[in-house]
């Protein structure tokens, strides 16, 4: 079953429902103010303050040791680190932010001007914004009424498929309010073809399809 994206907007997937969760490979910038003799702030080389989330979802920080960053928001990680450092310092002042987003991405395939992979940041990314980053649809070959979003169900090796009709004002408006999630695949069908039917058969199981996404990008 293919759902219209307006049905998804009514069940979530709006901007207010999207919070960035730290993932493996993200680089976290941590600055502690007021304790320069212990935690110097290097404004000339800020990369010194970066901590990369390892394959186990952890980062290391002095006086704390290993702390799990995976799955937390920036505010949640800041709160936990502040609590842990409070055991050693009086009211530590922390600034925690994601300096480089490496863990979450979406894919744009099919009749798109510049098929590509886009990394998701802590600024929610809508369908229309993602298509804009890829320079839009190929005007001569794309079928604007057949823009599909394939989304993996949480903790299930299966996917749900949404369709956006960008040829209609209502569909275009809905695309502005449909926010993308990690591993979403946007596929634009070619006009007057049945290529979608051939592509859709590769989506299941979802994890197997993800292994071939990069080769599909190279084919465009």
Coordinates of N, CA and C in Angstrom, one line a residue:
X1 N 0.8 -1.2 0.0 CA 0.0 0.0 0.0 C 0.9 1.2 0.0
X2 N 0.5 2.2 -0.8 CA 1.2 3.5 -0.9 C 0.3 4.6 -0.3
X3 N 0.8 5.3 0.7 CA 0.0 6.3 1.4 C 0.4 7.7 0.8
X4 N -0.6 8.6 0.9 CA -0.4 9.9 0.5 C 0.4 10.6 1.7
X5 N 1.3 11.5 1.4 CA 2.1 12.1 2.4 C 1.2 13.0 3.4
X6 N 0.0 13.4 2.9 CA -0.8 14.2 3.8 C -1.3 13.3 5.0
X7 N -1.5 12.0 4.7 CA -1.9 11.1 5.8 C -0.8 11.0 6.9
X8 N 0.5 11.1 6.4 CA 1.6 11.0 7.4 C 1.6 12.3 8.2
X9 N 1.4 13.4 7.6 CA 1.4 14.7 8.4 C 0.4 14.7 9.5
X10 N -0.7 14.1 9.3 CA -1.7 14.0 10.3 C -1.3 13.1 11.5
X11 N -0.3 12.2 11.3 CA 0.1 11.3 12.3 C 1.5 11.6 12.9
X12 N 2.0 12.7 12.6 CA 3.3 13.1 13.0 C 4.1 13.5 11.8
X13 N 5.5 13.4 11.9 CA 6.4 13.7 10.8 C 6.3 15.2 10.5
X14 N 5.8 16.0 11.4 CA 5.9 17.5 11.2 C 7.1 18.0 11.9
X15 N 7.4 19.3 11.7 CA 8.7 19.8 12.2 C 8.8 19.7 13.7
X16 N 7.7 19.9 14.4 CA 7.8 19.9 15.9 C 8.0 18.4 16.4
X17 N 7.8 17.4 15.6 CA 7.9 16.1 16.0 C 9.3 15.5 15.7
X18 N 10.2 16.3 15.1 CA 11.5 15.8 14.6 C 12.6 16.4 15.5
X19 N 13.2 15.5 16.3 CA 14.4 15.9 17.1 C 15.6 15.1 16.7
X20 N 16.7 15.8 16.5 CA 17.9 15.1 16.1 C 18.5 14.3 17.2
X21 N 18.8 13.0 17.0 CA 19.4 12.2 18.0 C 20.8 11.8 17.5
X22 N 21.7 12.0 18.4 CA 23.1 11.8 18.1 C 23.4 10.4 17.6
X23 N 24.2 10.2 16.6 CA 24.5 8.8 16.1 C 26.0 8.6 16.0
X24 N 26.3 7.3 15.8 CA 27.7 7.0 15.6 C 28.4 7.7 14.5
X25 N 29.6 8.2 14.7 CA 30.3 9.0 13.7 C 30.1 10.5 13.8
X26 N 29.1 11.0 14.5 CA 28.9 12.4 14.7 C 30.1 12.9 15.5
X27 N 30.4 14.2 15.3 CA 31.5 14.8 16.1 C 30.9 15.9 17.0
X28 N 31.1 15.8 18.2 CA 30.5 16.6 19.2 C 31.6 17.7 19.7
X29 N 31.2 18.9 19.7 CA 32.0 20.0 20.3 C 31.6 20.3 21.7
X30 N 32.6 20.2 22.6 CA 32.3 20.4 24.0 C 33.2 21.5 24.6
X31 N 32.6 22.5 25.1 CA 33.4 23.6 25.7 C 32.9 23.8 27.1
X32 N 33.9 23.9 28.0 CA 33.6 24.2 29.4 C 34.1 25.5 29.8
X33 N 33.2 26.4 30.3 CA 33.6 27.8 30.6 C 34.0 27.9 32.1
X34 N 34.9 28.8 32.3 CA 35.3 29.2 33.7 C 36.3 28.3 34.4
X35 N 36.8 27.3 33.6 CA 37.9 26.4 34.2 C 39.0 26.3 33.2
X36 N 39.6 27.4 32.8 CA 40.6 27.4 31.7 C 41.9 26.6 32.1
X37 N 42.2 26.5 33.4 CA 43.4 25.8 33.8 C 43.2 24.3 33.7
X38 N 42.0 23.8 33.6 CA 41.7 22.4 33.5 C 41.1 22.1 32.1
X39 N 40.2 23.0 31.6 CA 39.6 22.8 30.3 C 39.8 24.0 29.5
X40 N 41.0 24.2 28.9 CA 41.3 25.4 28.1 C 40.4 25.5 26.9
X41 N 40.0 26.7 26.6 CA 39.2 26.9 25.4 C 40.1 27.4 24.3
X42 N 40.3 26.6 23.2 CA 41.2 26.9 22.2 C 40.4 27.5 21.0
X43 N 40.3 28.8 20.9 CA 39.5 29.5 19.9 C 40.3 29.4 18.5
X44 N 41.6 29.3 18.6 CA 42.4 29.2 17.3 C 42.3 27.9 16.7
X45 N 42.1 26.8 17.4 CA 41.9 25.5 16.9 C 40.8 24.7 17.6
X46 N 39.5 25.1 17.2 CA 38.4 24.5 17.9 C 38.2 23.0 17.7
X47 N 38.9 22.4 16.7 CA 38.8 21.0 16.5 C 39.3 20.2 17.7
X48 N 40.2 20.8 18.5 CA 40.7 20.2 19.7 C 39.6 19.8 20.6
X49 N 38.5 20.5 20.6 CA 37.4 20.3 21.5 C 36.4 19.2 21.0
X50 N 36.7 18.7 19.8 CA 35.7 17.7 19.2 C 35.9 16.3 19.8
X51 N 34.8 15.6 20.0 CA 34.8 14.2 20.4 C 34.0 13.5 19.4
X52 N 34.5 12.4 18.8 CA 33.8 11.6 17.8 C 33.1 10.5 18.5
X53 N 31.8 10.3 18.2 CA 31.0 9.2 18.7 C 31.5 7.9 18.1
X54 N 32.0 7.0 18.9 CA 32.6 5.7 18.4 C 31.5 4.7 18.0
X55 N 32.0 3.6 17.5 CA 31.0 2.6 17.0 C 30.1 2.0 18.1
X56 N 30.5 2.2 19.3 CA 29.6 1.7 20.4 C 28.7 2.8 20.9
X57 N 28.8 4.0 20.3 CA 27.9 5.1 20.7 C 28.4 5.9 21.8
X58 N 29.7 5.8 22.1 CA 30.3 6.5 23.3 C 31.2 7.6 22.9
X59 N 31.4 8.6 23.8 CA 32.5 9.5 23.7 C 33.3 9.5 25.0
X60 N 34.5 9.9 25.0 CA 35.3 10.0 26.2 C 35.6 11.4 26.6
X61 N 35.4 11.7 27.9 CA 35.7 13.1 28.3 C 36.3 13.0 29.7
X62 N 37.4 13.9 29.9 CA 38.1 13.9 31.2 C 37.1 14.0 32.4
X63 N 37.4 13.3 33.5 CA 36.7 13.3 34.7 C 35.3 12.5 34.6
X64 N 34.9 12.3 33.4 CA 33.7 11.5 33.2 C 34.0 10.1 32.8
X65 N 35.0 10.0 31.9 CA 35.3 8.7 31.3 C 34.3 8.5 30.1
X66 N 34.0 7.3 29.8 CA 33.1 7.0 28.7 C 31.7 7.4 29.1
X67 N 31.0 8.0 28.1 CA 29.6 8.4 28.3 C 28.9 8.1 27.0
X68 N 27.7 7.5 27.1 CA 26.9 7.2 25.9 C 26.3 8.5 25.4
X69 N 26.6 8.7 24.1 CA 26.0 9.9 23.4 C 24.9 9.4 22.4
X70 N 25.1 8.2 21.9 CA 24.1 7.7 20.9 C 22.7 7.8 21.4
X71 N 21.8 8.3 20.6 CA 20.4 8.3 20.9 C 20.0 9.5 21.7
X72 N 20.9 10.3 22.1 CA 20.5 11.5 23.0 C 20.4 12.7 22.1
X73 N 19.7 13.7 22.5 CA 19.7 15.0 21.9 C 20.9 15.8 22.5
X74 N 21.2 16.9 21.9 CA 22.3 17.7 22.5 C 22.0 18.1 23.9
X75 N 20.8 18.5 24.2 CA 20.4 19.0 25.5 C 20.5 17.8 26.5
X76 N 20.1 16.6 26.1 CA 20.2 15.5 27.0 C 21.6 15.2 27.4
X77 N 22.5 15.2 26.4 CA 23.9 14.9 26.6 C 24.5 16.0 27.5
X78 N 24.2 17.3 27.3 CA 24.7 18.4 28.1 C 24.2 18.2 29.5
X79 N 23.0 17.8 29.8 CA 22.5 17.7 31.1 C 23.2 16.5 31.8
X80 N 23.4 15.4 31.2 CA 24.1 14.3 31.8 C 25.5 14.6 32.1
X81 N 26.2 15.3 31.2 CA 27.6 15.6 31.4 C 27.7 16.6 32.5
X82 N 26.8 17.6 32.6 CA 26.8 18.6 33.7 C 26.7 17.9 35.0
X83 N 25.8 16.9 35.1 CA 25.5 16.2 36.4 C 26.8 15.4 36.8
X84 N 27.4 14.8 35.8 CA 28.6 14.0 36.1 C 29.8 14.9 36.6
X85 N 29.9 16.0 35.9 CA 31.1 16.9 36.2 C 30.8 17.6 37.5
X86 N 29.5 17.7 37.9 CA 29.2 18.4 39.2 C 29.8 17.6 40.4
X87 N 30.2 16.4 40.2 CA 30.8 15.6 41.3 C 32.2 16.1 41.6
X88 N 32.8 16.9 40.6 CA 34.1 17.3 40.8 C 34.3 18.8 40.8
X89 N 33.3 19.5 40.2 CA 33.4 21.0 40.0 C 32.1 21.6 40.4
X90 N 32.2 22.8 40.9 CA 31.0 23.6 41.4 C 30.3 24.3 40.2
X91 N 29.1 23.8 39.9 CA 28.3 24.4 38.9 C 29.0 24.6 37.5
X92 N 29.5 23.5 37.0 CA 30.2 23.6 35.7 C 29.3 24.1 34.6
X93 N 29.8 24.9 33.7 CA 29.1 25.5 32.6 C 29.5 24.9 31.3
X94 N 28.6 24.1 30.7 CA 29.0 23.4 29.5 C 28.2 23.9 28.3
X95 N 28.9 23.9 27.1 CA 28.3 24.1 25.8 C 28.5 22.8 25.0
X96 N 27.5 22.1 24.6 CA 27.6 20.9 23.9 C 26.8 21.1 22.6
X97 N 27.5 20.9 21.5 CA 26.8 21.0 20.2 C 27.4 20.0 19.2
X98 N 26.6 19.7 18.1 CA 27.1 18.8 17.1 C 27.8 19.6 16.0
X99 N 29.1 19.3 15.9 CA 30.0 20.1 15.0 C 29.9 19.5 13.6
X100 N 29.8 18.2 13.5 CA 29.8 17.6 12.2 C 28.8 16.4 12.2
X101 N 27.9 16.5 11.3 CA 26.8 15.5 11.2 C 27.2 14.4 10.2
X102 N 27.4 13.2 10.7 CA 27.9 12.1 9.9 C 27.1 10.8 9.9
X103 N 26.1 10.8 10.8 CA 25.4 9.5 11.1 C 24.1 9.3 10.4
X104 N 23.4 10.3 10.0 CA 22.1 10.2 9.4 C 22.0 10.8 8.0
X105 N 21.3 10.1 7.2 CA 21.3 10.6 5.8 C 20.0 10.2 5.1
X106 N 19.7 10.9 4.0 CA 18.6 10.5 3.1 C 19.2 10.4 1.7
X107 N 18.4 9.6 0.8 CA 18.9 9.4 -0.5 C 17.9 9.9 -1.5
X108 N 18.3 10.6 -2.6 CA 17.5 11.1 -3.6 C 17.8 10.3 -4.9
X109 N 16.9 9.6 -5.5 CA 17.1 8.8 -6.7 C 16.1 9.1 -7.8
X110 N 16.4 8.5 -8.9 CA 15.4 8.6 -10.0 C 15.6 9.9 -10.8
X111 N 14.5 10.4 -11.3 CA 14.5 11.6 -12.2 C 14.7 12.9 -11.4
X112 N 15.8 13.0 -10.8 CA 16.2 14.2 -10.0 C 17.4 14.8 -10.7
X113 N 17.4 16.1 -10.7 CA 18.5 16.8 -11.5 C 19.9 16.4 -11.0
X114 N 20.1 16.3 -9.7 CA 21.3 15.8 -9.1 C 21.1 14.8 -8.0
X115 N 20.9 13.5 -8.4 CA 20.7 12.4 -7.5 C 21.9 12.4 -6.5
X116 N 21.6 12.2 -5.2 CA 22.7 12.3 -4.2 C 22.2 11.8 -2.9
X117 N 23.2 11.8 -2.0 CA 23.0 11.5 -0.6 C 23.1 12.8 0.2
X118 N 22.2 13.1 1.1 CA 22.2 14.3 1.9 C 22.2 13.9 3.4
X119 N 23.1 14.5 4.2 CA 23.2 14.2 5.6 C 22.2 15.1 6.3
X120 N 21.5 14.5 7.3 CA 20.5 15.2 8.1 C 21.2 15.9 9.2
X121 N 20.8 17.2 9.5 CA 21.4 17.9 10.6 C 20.3 18.1 11.7
X122 N 20.6 19.0 12.7 CA 19.6 19.2 13.7 C 18.6 20.2 13.3
X123 N 18.7 20.7 12.0 CA 17.6 21.5 11.4 C 16.8 20.6 10.6
X124 N 15.5 20.4 11.0 CA 14.6 19.4 10.3 C 14.6 19.7 8.8
X125 N 14.6 18.7 8.0 CA 14.7 18.8 6.5 C 13.4 18.3 5.9
X126 N 12.7 19.2 5.2 CA 11.4 18.8 4.6 C 11.7 18.2 3.2
X127 N 10.7 17.5 2.7 CA 10.8 16.9 1.3 C 11.1 18.0 0.3
X128 N 10.4 19.1 0.3 CA 10.6 20.1 -0.7 C 12.0 20.7 -0.5
X129 N 12.5 20.8 0.7 CA 13.9 21.4 0.9 C 14.9 20.4 0.3
X130 N 14.7 19.1 0.5 CA 15.7 18.1 0.0 C 15.7 18.1 -1.5
X131 N 14.5 18.2 -2.1 CA 14.5 18.2 -3.6 C 15.1 19.5 -4.1
X132 N 15.0 20.6 -3.3 CA 15.6 21.9 -3.7 C 17.1 21.7 -3.7
X133 N 17.7 21.0 -2.7 CA 19.1 20.8 -2.6 C 19.6 20.0 -3.8
X134 N 18.8 19.2 -4.3 CA 19.2 18.3 -5.5 C 18.8 19.0 -6.8
X135 N 18.5 20.3 -6.7 CA 18.2 21.1 -7.9 C 16.8 20.7 -8.6
X136 N 16.0 20.1 -7.8 CA 14.6 19.8 -8.3 C 14.5 18.6 -9.2
X137 N 13.4 18.4 -9.8 CA 13.1 17.3 -10.7 C 13.6 17.6 -12.1
X138 N 13.9 16.6 -12.9 CA 14.3 16.7 -14.3 C 13.0 17.1 -15.0
X139 N 12.9 18.3 -15.5 CA 11.7 18.8 -16.1 C 11.2 18.0 -17.3
X140 N 12.2 17.5 -18.1 CA 11.8 16.8 -19.3 C 11.5 15.3 -19.2
X141 N 11.9 14.7 -18.1 CA 11.7 13.3 -17.9 C 11.0 12.8 -16.7
X142 N 10.8 13.7 -15.7 CA 10.2 13.3 -14.5 C 8.7 13.3 -14.5
X143 N 8.1 12.5 -13.6 CA 6.7 12.4 -13.4 C 6.4 13.0 -12.0
X144 N 6.0 14.3 -12.0 CA 5.9 15.0 -10.8 C 4.8 14.4 -9.9
X145 N 3.9 13.7 -10.4 CA 2.8 13.1 -9.6 C 3.2 11.8 -8.9
X146 N 4.4 11.3 -9.3 CA 4.9 10.1 -8.7 C 6.3 10.2 -8.0
X147 N 6.2 11.0 -6.9 CA 7.4 11.2 -6.1 C 7.2 10.3 -4.8
X148 N 8.0 9.3 -4.6 CA 7.8 8.3 -3.6 C 8.9 8.5 -2.4
X149 N 8.4 8.3 -1.2 CA 9.3 8.3 -0.1 C 9.2 6.9 0.6
X150 N 10.3 6.2 0.7 CA 10.4 4.9 1.3 C 11.0 5.0 2.7
X151 N 10.3 4.6 3.7 CA 10.7 4.8 5.1 C 10.7 3.5 5.8
X152 N 11.8 3.2 6.4 CA 11.9 1.9 7.2 C 11.1 2.1 8.5
X153 N 10.3 1.1 8.8 CA 9.6 1.1 10.1 C 10.6 0.8 11.2
X154 N 10.4 1.5 12.3 CA 11.3 1.4 13.4 C 11.4 -0.1 13.9
X155 N 12.7 -0.5 14.0 CA 13.0 -1.9 14.5 C 12.3 -3.0 13.8
X156 N 11.9 -2.7 12.5 CA 11.3 -3.8 11.7 C 12.0 -3.7 10.4
X157 N 12.3 -4.9 9.8 CA 12.9 -5.0 8.5 C 11.9 -4.9 7.4
X158 N 11.2 -3.8 7.4 CA 10.1 -3.5 6.4 C 10.0 -2.0 6.2
X159 N 9.2 -1.6 5.2 CA 9.1 -0.2 5.0 C 7.7 0.2 4.6
X160 N 7.4 1.5 4.8 CA 6.2 2.1 4.4 C 6.5 3.1 3.3
X161 N 5.6 3.2 2.3 CA 5.8 4.0 1.2 C 4.8 5.1 1.1
X162 N 5.3 6.3 1.0 CA 4.4 7.5 0.8 C 4.6 8.1 -0.6
X163 N 3.5 8.7 -1.1 CA 3.6 9.3 -2.4 C 3.2 10.8 -2.3
X164 N 4.0 11.6 -3.0 CA 3.7 13.0 -3.1 C 3.4 13.4 -4.5
X165 N 2.3 14.1 -4.7 CA 1.9 14.6 -6.1 C 2.3 16.0 -6.2
X166 N 3.5 16.3 -6.7 CA 4.0 17.6 -6.8 C 3.4 18.4 -8.0
X167 N 2.5 17.7 -8.7 CA 1.8 18.4 -9.8 C 0.6 19.2 -9.3
X168 N 0.2 18.9 -8.0 CA -1.0 19.5 -7.5 C -0.5 20.5 -6.4
X169 N -1.3 21.6 -6.3 CA -0.9 22.6 -5.2 C -1.0 22.0 -3.8
X170 N -2.0 21.1 -3.6 CA -2.1 20.5 -2.3 C -0.9 19.6 -2.0
X171 N -0.5 18.8 -3.0 CA 0.7 18.0 -2.8 C 2.0 18.7 -2.6
X172 N 2.1 19.8 -3.3 CA 3.3 20.7 -3.1 C 3.3 21.3 -1.7
X173 N 2.2 21.7 -1.2 CA 2.1 22.3 0.1 C 2.4 21.2 1.1
X174 N 1.9 20.0 0.9 CA 2.2 18.9 1.9 C 3.7 18.6 1.9
X175 N 4.4 18.7 0.8 CA 5.8 18.4 0.7 C 6.6 19.4 1.6
X176 N 6.1 20.6 1.8 CA 6.7 21.6 2.6 C 6.6 21.2 4.1
X177 N 5.7 20.4 4.5 CA 5.4 20.0 5.8 C 5.7 18.6 6.2
X178 N 6.3 17.8 5.2 CA 6.6 16.4 5.4 C 8.1 16.4 5.7
X179 N 8.5 16.0 6.9 CA 9.9 16.1 7.3 C 10.6 14.7 7.2
X180 N 11.8 14.7 6.7 CA 12.5 13.4 6.4 C 13.2 12.9 7.7
X181 N 13.4 11.5 7.6 CA 14.1 10.8 8.7 C 15.2 10.0 8.2
X182 N 16.1 9.6 9.1 CA 17.3 8.8 8.7 C 16.9 7.6 7.8
X183 N 17.7 7.5 6.7 CA 17.6 6.4 5.7 C 16.3 6.5 4.8
X184 N 15.6 7.6 4.9 CA 14.5 7.8 3.9 C 15.1 7.8 2.5
X185 N 14.3 7.2 1.6 CA 14.7 7.2 0.2 C 13.6 7.9 -0.6
X186 N 14.0 8.9 -1.3 CA 13.1 9.7 -2.2 C 13.4 9.2 -3.6
X187 N 12.3 8.7 -4.3 CA 12.5 8.2 -5.7 C 11.5 8.9 -6.6
X188 N 11.9 9.5 -7.6 CA 11.1 10.2 -8.6 C 11.0 9.4 -9.8
X189 N 9.8 9.0 -10.2 CA 9.6 8.1 -11.4 C 9.7 8.9 -12.7
X190 N 10.1 8.2 -13.7 CA 10.2 8.8 -15.0 C 8.8 8.8 -15.7
X191 N 8.6 9.9 -16.4 CA 7.3 10.0 -17.1 C 7.1 8.9 -18.1
X192 N 5.8 8.4 -18.2 CA 5.4 7.4 -19.2 C 6.2 6.1 -19.1
X193 N 6.7 5.7 -17.9 CA 7.4 4.5 -17.8 C 6.8 3.7 -16.6
X194 N 7.3 2.5 -16.5 CA 6.9 1.7 -15.3 C 8.1 1.3 -14.5
X195 N 9.2 2.2 -14.6 CA 10.4 1.9 -13.9 C 10.2 1.7 -12.4
X196 N 9.2 2.5 -11.9 CA 9.0 2.4 -10.4 C 8.7 0.9 -10.0
X197 N 7.9 0.2 -10.9 CA 7.6 -1.2 -10.5 C 8.8 -2.0 -10.4
X198 N 9.8 -1.7 -11.2 CA 11.1 -2.5 -11.2 C 11.9 -2.1 -9.9
X199 N 11.9 -0.9 -9.6 CA 12.6 -0.4 -8.4 C 12.0 -0.9 -7.1
X200 N 10.7 -0.8 -7.0 CA 10.0 -1.1 -5.8 C 10.3 -2.6 -5.4
X201 N 10.5 -3.5 -6.3 CA 10.8 -4.8 -5.9 C 12.1 -5.0 -5.2
X202 N 13.0 -4.0 -5.3 CA 14.3 -4.1 -4.6 C 14.2 -3.5 -3.2
X203 N 13.1 -2.9 -2.8 CA 13.0 -2.3 -1.5 C 12.8 -3.3 -0.3
X204 N 12.5 -4.5 -0.6 CA 12.2 -5.5 0.4 C 13.1 -6.7 0.3
X205 N 13.8 -7.2 1.4 CA 13.8 -6.5 2.7 C 14.5 -5.2 2.6
X206 N 14.2 -4.2 3.5 CA 14.7 -2.9 3.4 C 16.2 -2.8 3.6
X207 N 16.7 -3.6 4.5 CA 18.2 -3.5 4.8 C 19.0 -4.0 3.6
X208 N 18.5 -5.0 2.8 CA 19.2 -5.4 1.6 C 19.2 -4.3 0.6
X209 N 18.1 -3.6 0.5 CA 18.0 -2.5 -0.5 C 19.0 -1.4 -0.2
X210 N 19.2 -1.1 1.1 CA 20.1 0.0 1.4 C 21.5 -0.3 1.0
X211 N 21.9 -1.6 0.9 CA 23.2 -2.0 0.5 C 23.5 -1.7 -1.0
X212 N 22.4 -1.5 -1.8 CA 22.5 -1.2 -3.2 C 22.2 0.2 -3.6
X213 N 21.9 1.1 -2.6 CA 21.5 2.4 -2.9 C 22.6 3.2 -3.6
X214 N 23.9 3.0 -3.1 CA 25.0 3.8 -3.6 C 25.2 3.5 -5.1
X215 N 25.0 2.2 -5.5 CA 25.1 1.8 -6.9 C 24.0 2.4 -7.7
X216 N 22.8 2.6 -7.2 CA 21.7 3.2 -7.9 C 22.0 4.7 -8.1
X217 N 22.7 5.3 -7.1 CA 23.0 6.7 -7.3 C 24.0 6.9 -8.4
X218 N 25.0 5.9 -8.5 CA 26.0 6.0 -9.6 C 25.4 5.8 -11.0
X219 N 24.2 5.1 -11.0 CA 23.6 4.8 -12.3 C 22.9 6.0 -12.9
X220 N 22.6 7.1 -12.1 CA 21.9 8.2 -12.5 C 22.9 9.3 -13.1

